[in-house]
Amino acid sequence: MKHIAKVVELVESKKDDYIALANDIWSLAEMRYAEFESAERHASAIEAAGFTVTRGVAGMPTAFMAQAGRGGPVIGFLGEYDALAGLNQESGATACRPAADAANGNGHGCGHHLLGTASHLAAVVARDYFAAHGIEATVRFYGCPAEEAAAGKTFMARAGLFDDLDVALCWHPSVANSVFMNATLANVQAYFRFHGKASHAALAPHLGRSALDAAELMNIGVNYLREHMPDQARVHFAYINSGGISTNVVPAHAETLYTIRARTSPEAIDLFERVKQIAEGAALMTGTRVEMVFDKACSNVLHNDTLDAVLDRNMHAIGGMNVTANEVAFATEIQKTINPDDLANASRHFAAALRDPRPIIPEILPYRPDVERPVTGSTDVGDVSWAAPTTQCLTACYAWGTGFHSWQMVSQGKLSLAHKGMLLAAKTLAATGIDLVGQPATLRAAREELHRKRGLKPYQCPIPGDVTPPPARAAGTPAARASQDVIA
Ligand SMILES: [Zn+2]
């Protein structure tokens, strides 16, 4: 582990520029597929650091690939930079209030400003290390847009951009430091648009065919489906168009968005087919017509125990974080704003459950591959993990118990603890990548583990080949429709 000291020194020597980059991206707070400025800040910075950048990959203007080095193993670092709608929040506040000088109404409620920046820094440090030691290796940084309610990496995986990686390294900002041990759910997301016939609701109700009735019957049908779904499957929906605000007009158009989650992509796709049949049934019952518009899908994460063990060793060698009394005091204040049930729920997400949670958990939690993986939401890192051996870590950027996609998470995103977690992630990812380049047998074992778990089949993208990434759209507007499939 003699590379650890050098990695720590390199990250510390560069940290000021990267903290500034993360803060800039926090302030830009750009939404999925529209992260033009955030992506460009990353791309131009890594270009200036000597990487060759290919912009606009996989049909997405805000996706890019940066590469440096030559020959040897190919090590990929995954970065994200999209924000969430409706989460504009004053930095460092212990109450929910918008920032007066915000660029828009969005906020970094999932820490992707830190996520992209640490992975970017790790790629630069790994490249520097290989160059300084004359080691043959190829380093890539992937600028991955649209993770939130989207699937940028799934489109990138479908384009084969991860296929030649020996290892993919990623992380996520969190409330504790550990190897990422969660099971994630595969998902499929689609719009259901019902078309009926408008008429006067009192003068000619018999001539109307209500699209809103159809949407409601579809939701009722799906409620009956829920009893007969596989374990851990979930189906959520939202109204995109409820047919207008006039009760005296039979609604001619109504639209819902459905997200279907399950343990694996085949399970999610099976469930999606049943939801489509329910939509057809609702259209049949109401004399309307339904169009299904496929939006996105992602796979569950395929854990690679071989790589996770290497990441764990490197993370422990780097060690936990030193926190200050001020950071603990602020975390204590933030915790007072979190509902006790939500605070208690935080432990459920960690395989190494904590009995005595404190305001900040600075140490590295033990790696527990022997316990059942707690189930969490979905991530498009899942698709990368089916294409190439992948490992991820979590770091404590926020007070223990802080909920994802909350104002509390946005508020803490530019504070010193967030930066410490980001730098720990950069050190862990760089050290793991460097360690693995020196261990060809481990890289081979990781590849064999992927093949064994995948069943020797190539990665199959859950997004159909004719569905293209949506064009960039204004924050908060309904998704642009990329592809249409009329099913009834
Ligand atoms: Zn996230």
Coordinates of C-alpha atoms and ligand atoms in Angstrom, one line a residue:
M1 CA 0.0 0.0 0.0
K2 CA 2.9 2.4 -0.6
H3 CA 0.9 4.3 -3.2
I4 CA -1.5 5.6 -0.5
A5 CA 0.8 8.4 0.8
K6 CA 1.5 9.7 -2.7
V7 CA -2.3 9.7 -3.6
V8 CA -3.1 11.6 -0.4
E9 CA -0.3 14.1 -1.2
L10 CA -1.5 14.6 -4.8
V11 CA -5.2 15.1 -3.8
E12 CA -4.3 17.5 -1.1
S13 CA -2.0 19.5 -3.4
K14 CA -4.9 20.0 -5.9
K15 CA -7.9 20.3 -3.6
D16 CA -8.5 24.0 -3.8
D17 CA -9.3 24.0 -7.5
Y18 CA -11.6 21.1 -7.2
I19 CA -13.5 22.4 -4.2
A20 CA -14.0 25.6 -6.3
L21 CA -15.3 23.5 -9.2
A22 CA -17.7 21.6 -6.9
N23 CA -19.0 24.9 -5.5
D24 CA -19.5 26.3 -9.0
I25 CA -21.5 23.3 -10.1
W26 CA -23.6 23.5 -6.9
S27 CA -24.5 27.1 -7.8
L28 CA -25.2 26.2 -11.5
A29 CA -27.7 23.5 -10.4
E30 CA -28.6 22.3 -13.9
M31 CA -31.2 19.7 -14.5
R32 CA -30.9 16.4 -16.4
Y33 CA -29.9 16.6 -20.1
A34 CA -29.5 20.4 -19.7
E35 CA -26.2 20.4 -17.7
F36 CA -24.5 22.4 -20.5
E37 CA -22.4 24.7 -18.3
S38 CA -21.6 22.0 -15.6
A39 CA -20.5 19.5 -18.2
E40 CA -18.4 22.1 -20.0
R41 CA -16.7 23.2 -16.7
H42 CA -15.6 19.6 -16.2
A43 CA -14.6 18.9 -19.8
S44 CA -12.5 22.1 -20.2
A45 CA -10.8 21.6 -16.8
I46 CA -9.8 18.0 -17.5
E47 CA -8.7 19.0 -21.0
A48 CA -6.5 21.7 -19.5
A49 CA -5.1 18.9 -17.3
G50 CA -3.9 17.1 -20.4
F51 CA -6.8 14.7 -21.1
T52 CA -8.2 14.2 -24.6
V53 CA -11.9 15.0 -24.5
T54 CA -14.7 13.7 -26.8
R55 CA -17.8 15.8 -26.2
G56 CA -21.4 14.8 -27.0
V57 CA -21.0 11.0 -26.7
A58 CA -24.0 8.5 -27.0
G59 CA -26.2 11.2 -28.6
M60 CA -26.2 13.4 -25.5
P61 CA -24.7 16.9 -25.8
T62 CA -23.9 17.0 -22.1
A63 CA -22.1 13.6 -22.0
F64 CA -18.4 13.4 -22.6
M65 CA -15.4 11.1 -22.3
A66 CA -11.9 12.2 -21.3
Q67 CA -8.8 10.0 -21.7
A68 CA -5.2 10.1 -20.8
G69 CA -2.3 7.6 -20.7
R70 CA -1.7 4.7 -23.0
G71 CA -1.7 0.9 -23.0
G72 CA -2.1 -1.2 -19.9
P73 CA -5.4 -1.7 -18.1
V74 CA -8.2 0.8 -18.8
I75 CA -9.5 2.4 -15.6
G76 CA -12.7 4.4 -15.8
F77 CA -14.0 7.0 -13.2
L78 CA -17.7 7.9 -13.5
G79 CA -18.8 11.4 -12.7
E80 CA -22.3 13.0 -12.5
Y81 CA -23.4 16.7 -12.3
D82 CA -27.2 17.0 -12.6
A83 CA -29.3 18.7 -10.0
L84 CA -33.0 18.4 -8.9
A85 CA -36.0 20.6 -9.6
G86 CA -37.6 22.6 -6.8
L87 CA -34.7 22.3 -4.3
N88 CA -33.2 25.8 -4.5
Q89 CA -31.9 26.3 -0.9
E90 CA -29.6 28.7 0.9
S91 CA -26.2 27.2 1.6
G92 CA -25.4 26.6 5.3
A93 CA -29.0 27.4 6.5
T94 CA -30.6 25.2 9.2
A95 CA -34.1 26.1 7.9
C96 CA -35.8 25.5 4.5
R97 CA -35.4 28.7 2.6
P98 CA -34.4 29.5 -1.0
A99 CA -31.2 31.2 -1.8
A100 CA -31.9 34.8 -2.8
D101 CA -29.3 34.8 -5.6
A102 CA -30.0 31.4 -7.1
A103 CA -29.6 30.8 -10.8
N104 CA -32.9 28.9 -10.9
G105 CA -35.2 26.9 -8.7
N106 CA -33.0 23.7 -8.7
G107 CA -30.7 22.4 -6.1
H108 CA -28.0 19.7 -5.7
G109 CA -30.1 17.5 -3.4
C110 CA -28.2 14.3 -4.3
G111 CA -24.6 15.7 -4.1
H112 CA -23.8 15.2 -7.8
H113 CA -21.7 18.4 -7.7
L114 CA -19.4 16.5 -5.3
L115 CA -19.8 13.1 -7.1
G116 CA -18.5 14.4 -10.5
T117 CA -15.7 16.5 -9.0
A118 CA -14.2 13.7 -6.8
S119 CA -14.2 11.2 -9.7
H120 CA -12.7 13.9 -12.0
L121 CA -10.0 14.6 -9.4
A122 CA -9.3 10.9 -8.9
A123 CA -8.8 10.4 -12.7
V124 CA -6.3 13.3 -12.8
V125 CA -4.4 12.0 -9.7
A126 CA -4.3 8.4 -11.1
R127 CA -2.9 9.8 -14.4
D128 CA -0.3 11.8 -12.6
Y129 CA 0.7 8.8 -10.5
F130 CA 1.1 6.5 -13.6
A131 CA 3.0 9.2 -15.4
A132 CA 5.4 9.8 -12.5
H133 CA 6.1 6.1 -12.0
G134 CA 6.3 5.2 -15.7
I135 CA 3.4 2.8 -15.4
E136 CA 1.4 1.8 -18.5
A137 CA -2.3 2.4 -18.0
T138 CA -5.2 4.2 -19.7
V139 CA -7.3 6.5 -17.5
R140 CA -10.8 7.7 -18.4
F141 CA -13.2 10.1 -16.9
Y142 CA -16.8 9.7 -18.0
G143 CA -18.9 12.9 -17.8
C144 CA -22.3 11.2 -17.2
P145 CA -25.3 13.5 -17.5
A146 CA -28.9 12.9 -16.4
E147 CA -28.9 10.4 -13.5
E148 CA -31.9 11.9 -11.7
A149 CA -35.2 10.5 -13.1
A150 CA -33.2 9.7 -16.2
A151 CA -30.5 7.2 -17.3
G152 CA -27.6 8.9 -19.0
K153 CA -25.2 6.0 -18.3
T154 CA -27.7 3.5 -19.7
F155 CA -27.6 5.3 -23.0
M156 CA -23.7 5.4 -22.7
A157 CA -23.7 1.7 -21.9
R158 CA -25.9 0.9 -24.9
A159 CA -23.4 2.7 -27.0
G160 CA -20.7 0.4 -25.7
L161 CA -18.6 3.1 -24.1
F162 CA -17.8 1.0 -21.0
D163 CA -17.2 -2.3 -22.8
D164 CA -13.4 -2.1 -22.9
L165 CA -12.9 -1.0 -19.2
D166 CA -11.0 -3.3 -16.9
V167 CA -12.6 -1.5 -14.0
A168 CA -15.2 1.2 -13.4
L169 CA -14.9 3.2 -10.2
C170 CA -17.7 5.3 -8.8
W171 CA -19.0 6.7 -5.4
H172 CA -21.9 8.5 -4.0
P173 CA -22.0 11.3 -1.4
S174 CA -23.7 9.9 1.8
V175 CA -23.8 10.0 5.6
A176 CA -21.2 7.4 6.3
N177 CA -18.0 6.0 4.8
S178 CA -18.0 2.5 3.4
V179 CA -18.0 0.3 0.4
F180 CA -21.3 0.6 -1.4
M181 CA -23.1 -2.6 -0.3
N182 CA -26.7 -1.8 -1.2
A183 CA -28.8 -3.8 -3.7
T184 CA -30.4 -1.4 -6.2
L185 CA -33.5 -1.9 -8.2
A186 CA -33.8 -2.1 -12.0
N187 CA -36.5 0.2 -13.4
V188 CA -38.5 1.1 -16.5
Q189 CA -40.2 4.4 -17.0
A190 CA -42.8 5.3 -19.6
Y191 CA -45.6 7.8 -20.4
F192 CA -49.1 6.6 -21.0
R193 CA -51.1 9.1 -23.0
F194 CA -54.9 8.5 -23.4
H195 CA -56.8 10.1 -26.2
G196 CA -60.6 10.3 -26.0
K197 CA -63.3 12.7 -27.3
A198 CA -64.2 16.0 -25.8
S199 CA -67.9 17.0 -25.4
H200 CA -70.1 19.1 -23.2
A201 CA -70.4 17.1 -20.0
A202 CA -74.1 18.1 -19.5
L203 CA -75.4 18.7 -23.0
A204 CA -73.8 15.7 -24.7
P205 CA -72.1 13.4 -22.2
H206 CA -73.0 10.3 -24.2
L207 CA -70.8 11.6 -27.1
G208 CA -67.7 12.1 -24.9
R209 CA -65.1 9.5 -24.3
S210 CA -63.0 10.5 -21.2
A211 CA -59.3 10.2 -21.3
L212 CA -59.2 11.0 -17.6
D213 CA -61.5 8.1 -16.9
A214 CA -59.1 5.9 -18.7
A215 CA -56.1 7.2 -16.8
E216 CA -57.9 6.6 -13.5
L217 CA -59.0 3.1 -14.5
M218 CA -55.4 2.3 -15.4
N219 CA -54.3 3.4 -11.9
I220 CA -57.0 1.3 -10.4
G221 CA -55.9 -1.7 -12.4
V222 CA -52.3 -1.2 -11.3
N223 CA -53.5 -1.1 -7.7
Y224 CA -54.9 -4.6 -8.2
L225 CA -51.6 -5.6 -9.8
R226 CA -49.6 -4.6 -6.7
E227 CA -50.7 -7.7 -4.7
H228 CA -49.3 -9.9 -7.4
M229 CA -45.9 -8.5 -8.0
P230 CA -42.5 -10.0 -7.1
D231 CA -41.0 -9.1 -3.7
Q232 CA -39.4 -5.7 -3.6
A233 CA -41.1 -4.6 -6.9
R234 CA -42.6 -1.1 -6.8
V235 CA -44.8 0.9 -9.2
H236 CA -45.1 4.7 -8.9
F237 CA -47.1 7.1 -11.0
A238 CA -47.6 10.8 -11.5
Y239 CA -50.2 12.7 -13.5
I240 CA -48.5 14.7 -16.3
N241 CA -51.9 15.9 -17.7
S242 CA -55.1 15.4 -15.7
G243 CA -57.3 16.6 -18.6
G244 CA -57.8 20.2 -17.8
I245 CA -59.6 22.2 -15.1
S246 CA -63.1 22.3 -16.5
T247 CA -65.6 19.9 -15.0
N248 CA -68.1 20.6 -17.7
V249 CA -65.8 19.3 -20.5
V250 CA -65.2 15.6 -21.0
P251 CA -61.4 15.5 -21.1
A252 CA -60.1 14.4 -24.5
H253 CA -56.5 14.0 -23.3
A254 CA -54.8 12.7 -20.1
E255 CA -51.3 11.5 -19.4
T256 CA -49.5 9.6 -16.6
L257 CA -45.9 8.7 -16.1
Y258 CA -45.1 5.3 -14.6
T259 CA -41.9 4.0 -13.0
I260 CA -41.8 0.3 -12.5
R261 CA -39.0 -1.1 -10.3
A262 CA -37.9 -4.6 -9.6
R263 CA -34.9 -6.6 -8.5
T264 CA -33.6 -7.3 -12.0
S265 CA -34.2 -5.9 -15.5
P266 CA -36.1 -9.0 -16.8
E267 CA -38.4 -8.8 -13.8
A268 CA -39.0 -5.0 -14.3
I269 CA -39.7 -5.6 -18.1
D270 CA -42.1 -8.4 -17.3
L271 CA -44.0 -6.1 -14.9
F272 CA -43.9 -3.3 -17.4
E273 CA -45.6 -5.6 -20.0
R274 CA -48.4 -6.2 -17.5
V275 CA -48.8 -2.5 -16.8
K276 CA -49.1 -2.0 -20.6
Q277 CA -51.9 -4.6 -20.7
I278 CA -53.7 -2.8 -18.0
A279 CA -53.4 0.5 -19.9
E280 CA -54.9 -1.2 -23.0
G281 CA -57.7 -2.6 -20.8
A282 CA -58.4 0.9 -19.5
A283 CA -58.6 2.3 -23.0
L284 CA -60.9 -0.6 -24.1
M285 CA -63.2 0.1 -21.2
T286 CA -63.5 3.8 -21.9
G287 CA -63.5 3.8 -25.7
T288 CA -60.3 5.7 -25.8
R289 CA -56.9 5.1 -27.3
V290 CA -53.5 4.9 -25.5
E291 CA -50.0 5.7 -26.6
M292 CA -47.1 4.4 -24.7
V293 CA -43.9 6.5 -24.8
F294 CA -40.8 4.7 -23.4
D295 CA -38.8 7.2 -21.4
K296 CA -35.9 5.3 -19.8
A297 CA -34.8 2.2 -18.0
C298 CA -31.8 1.1 -15.9
S299 CA -30.4 -2.2 -14.6
N300 CA -29.7 -3.2 -11.0
V301 CA -26.1 -3.0 -9.7
L302 CA -24.1 -6.2 -10.2
H303 CA -21.7 -6.1 -7.2
N304 CA -18.1 -7.2 -7.8
D305 CA -16.9 -8.7 -4.5
T306 CA -13.3 -9.0 -5.9
L307 CA -13.2 -5.3 -6.5
D308 CA -15.1 -4.3 -3.4
A309 CA -12.5 -6.0 -1.2
V310 CA -9.7 -4.0 -2.9
L311 CA -11.7 -0.7 -2.5
D312 CA -12.3 -1.5 1.2
R313 CA -8.6 -2.1 1.8
N314 CA -7.6 1.1 0.2
M315 CA -10.3 3.1 2.0
H316 CA -9.2 1.8 5.3
A317 CA -5.6 2.5 4.5
I318 CA -6.5 6.1 3.8
G319 CA -8.5 6.2 7.0
G320 CA -11.5 8.2 8.3
M321 CA -12.1 11.9 8.5
N322 CA -11.1 14.4 11.1
V323 CA -14.1 16.5 12.0
T324 CA -14.1 19.8 13.8
A325 CA -16.3 20.9 16.7
N326 CA -18.0 23.4 14.4
E327 CA -18.9 20.7 11.9
V328 CA -20.4 18.6 14.7
A329 CA -22.3 21.5 16.1
F330 CA -23.8 22.3 12.6
A331 CA -24.6 18.6 12.0
T332 CA -26.4 18.6 15.4
E333 CA -28.5 21.6 14.4
I334 CA -29.4 19.9 11.0
Q335 CA -30.4 16.7 12.8
K336 CA -32.9 18.7 14.8
T337 CA -34.8 19.5 11.6
I338 CA -35.0 15.8 10.6
N339 CA -38.0 13.7 11.6
P340 CA -37.0 11.0 14.2
D341 CA -38.4 8.3 11.8
D342 CA -36.3 9.5 9.0
L343 CA -33.2 9.6 11.3
A344 CA -33.9 6.0 12.4
N345 CA -34.4 5.0 8.8
A346 CA -30.9 6.1 7.8
S347 CA -29.4 3.0 9.6
R348 CA -31.5 0.7 7.4
H349 CA -29.4 1.6 4.4
F350 CA -26.1 0.4 5.8
A351 CA -25.1 -3.2 6.0
A352 CA -23.0 -2.4 9.0
A353 CA -25.8 -0.9 11.0
L354 CA -24.9 1.7 13.6
R355 CA -26.1 1.3 17.2
D356 CA -25.1 4.7 18.4
P357 CA -25.4 7.1 15.5
R358 CA -23.7 10.5 16.1
P359 CA -24.1 13.8 14.3
I360 CA -21.2 12.8 12.0
I361 CA -19.8 9.3 11.4
P362 CA -16.2 10.0 10.5
E363 CA -14.7 6.5 10.6
I364 CA -14.8 3.9 7.8
L365 CA -17.6 1.3 8.4
P366 CA -16.6 -2.4 8.1
Y367 CA -17.1 -4.1 4.8
R368 CA -19.8 -6.8 5.3
P369 CA -20.2 -9.0 2.2
D370 CA -21.6 -11.7 4.5
V371 CA -24.9 -9.8 5.4
E372 CA -27.9 -9.3 3.3
R373 CA -27.6 -6.2 1.1
P374 CA -30.1 -3.4 2.1
V375 CA -32.3 -2.5 -0.8
T376 CA -32.2 1.1 -2.0
G377 CA -33.5 3.0 -5.1
S378 CA -32.2 2.8 -8.6
T379 CA -29.0 4.1 -10.3
D380 CA -27.8 3.9 -13.8
V381 CA -24.4 2.9 -12.5
G382 CA -26.2 -0.5 -12.6
D383 CA -25.8 -0.6 -16.4
V384 CA -22.1 0.2 -16.2
S385 CA -21.8 -2.7 -13.7
W386 CA -23.2 -5.2 -16.2
A387 CA -20.9 -4.0 -18.9
A388 CA -17.6 -3.8 -16.9
P389 CA -16.4 -4.9 -13.4
T390 CA -17.5 -2.0 -11.1
T391 CA -17.0 -0.9 -7.5
Q392 CA -18.3 2.0 -5.6
C393 CA -17.9 3.7 -2.2
L394 CA -20.0 6.1 -0.1
T395 CA -18.5 8.9 2.0
A396 CA -19.8 11.0 4.8
C397 CA -20.5 14.4 3.2
Y398 CA -23.6 15.1 5.3
A399 CA -24.9 14.9 8.9
W400 CA -26.0 11.4 9.8
G401 CA -29.7 10.9 8.8
T402 CA -29.8 13.6 6.2
G403 CA -32.3 12.4 3.6
F404 CA -31.5 12.3 -0.1
H405 CA -33.3 14.9 -2.3
S406 CA -34.0 17.1 0.7
W407 CA -33.3 20.8 1.4
Q408 CA -31.0 19.7 4.2
M409 CA -28.8 17.9 1.7
V410 CA -28.6 21.0 -0.5
S411 CA -27.9 23.3 2.5
Q412 CA -24.8 21.1 3.4
G413 CA -23.5 20.8 -0.1
K414 CA -20.9 23.5 0.0
L415 CA -19.7 23.1 3.6
S416 CA -16.4 21.8 4.8
L417 CA -17.7 18.3 5.7
A418 CA -19.0 17.9 2.1
H419 CA -15.6 18.8 0.8
K420 CA -13.9 16.4 3.2
G421 CA -16.1 13.6 2.1
M422 CA -15.5 14.5 -1.6
L423 CA -11.7 14.4 -1.0
L424 CA -11.9 11.1 0.8
A425 CA -13.8 9.7 -2.2
A426 CA -11.2 11.1 -4.6
K427 CA -8.4 9.5 -2.6
T428 CA -10.2 6.1 -2.3
L429 CA -11.0 5.9 -6.0
A430 CA -7.6 7.0 -7.2
A431 CA -5.8 4.6 -4.8
T432 CA -8.1 1.7 -5.8
G433 CA -7.5 2.3 -9.5
I434 CA -3.7 2.5 -8.9
D435 CA -3.7 -0.6 -6.7
L436 CA -5.6 -2.6 -9.3
V437 CA -3.3 -1.6 -12.2
G438 CA -0.5 -3.4 -10.2
Q439 CA -2.6 -6.5 -9.8
P440 CA -3.4 -8.1 -13.2
A441 CA -4.6 -11.3 -11.5
T442 CA -7.2 -9.4 -9.5
L443 CA -8.4 -7.6 -12.6
R444 CA -8.7 -11.0 -14.3
A445 CA -10.6 -12.4 -11.3
A446 CA -12.9 -9.4 -11.3
R447 CA -13.7 -9.9 -15.0
E448 CA -14.3 -13.7 -14.3
E449 CA -16.7 -12.8 -11.5
L450 CA -18.6 -10.4 -13.8
H451 CA -18.9 -13.2 -16.5
R452 CA -20.0 -15.7 -13.9
K453 CA -22.7 -13.4 -12.5
R454 CA -23.8 -12.3 -15.9
G455 CA -23.9 -15.8 -17.2
L456 CA -21.4 -15.2 -20.0
K457 CA -24.0 -13.3 -21.9
P458 CA -23.1 -9.8 -23.1
Y459 CA -24.7 -6.8 -21.4
Q460 CA -28.3 -6.3 -22.7
C461 CA -29.5 -2.8 -22.5
P462 CA -33.0 -2.4 -21.0
I463 CA -33.7 0.6 -23.2
P464 CA -35.0 -0.5 -26.7
G465 CA -32.7 0.4 -29.6
D466 CA -35.0 2.9 -31.1
V467 CA -35.4 5.0 -28.0
T468 CA -33.1 8.0 -28.2
P469 CA -32.1 10.3 -25.2
P470 CA -34.5 13.2 -24.9
P471 CA -33.3 16.5 -26.2
A472 CA -32.4 19.1 -23.6
R473 CA -35.4 20.7 -22.1
A474 CA -36.1 23.5 -19.7
A475 CA -36.0 22.6 -16.0
G476 CA -39.3 21.3 -14.6
T477 CA -41.1 20.9 -17.9
P478 CA -42.5 17.5 -18.8
A479 CA -40.0 15.2 -20.5
A480 CA -39.6 15.6 -24.2
R481 CA -40.9 12.5 -26.0
A482 CA -38.2 10.6 -27.8
S483 CA -40.0 7.7 -29.2
Q484 CA -43.6 6.6 -29.5
D485 CA -45.1 3.2 -29.4
V486 CA -48.9 3.1 -30.0
I487 CA -50.2 0.0 -28.1
A488 CA -54.0 0.5 -28.4
Ligands
ZN1 ZN -27.6 10.5 -6.6

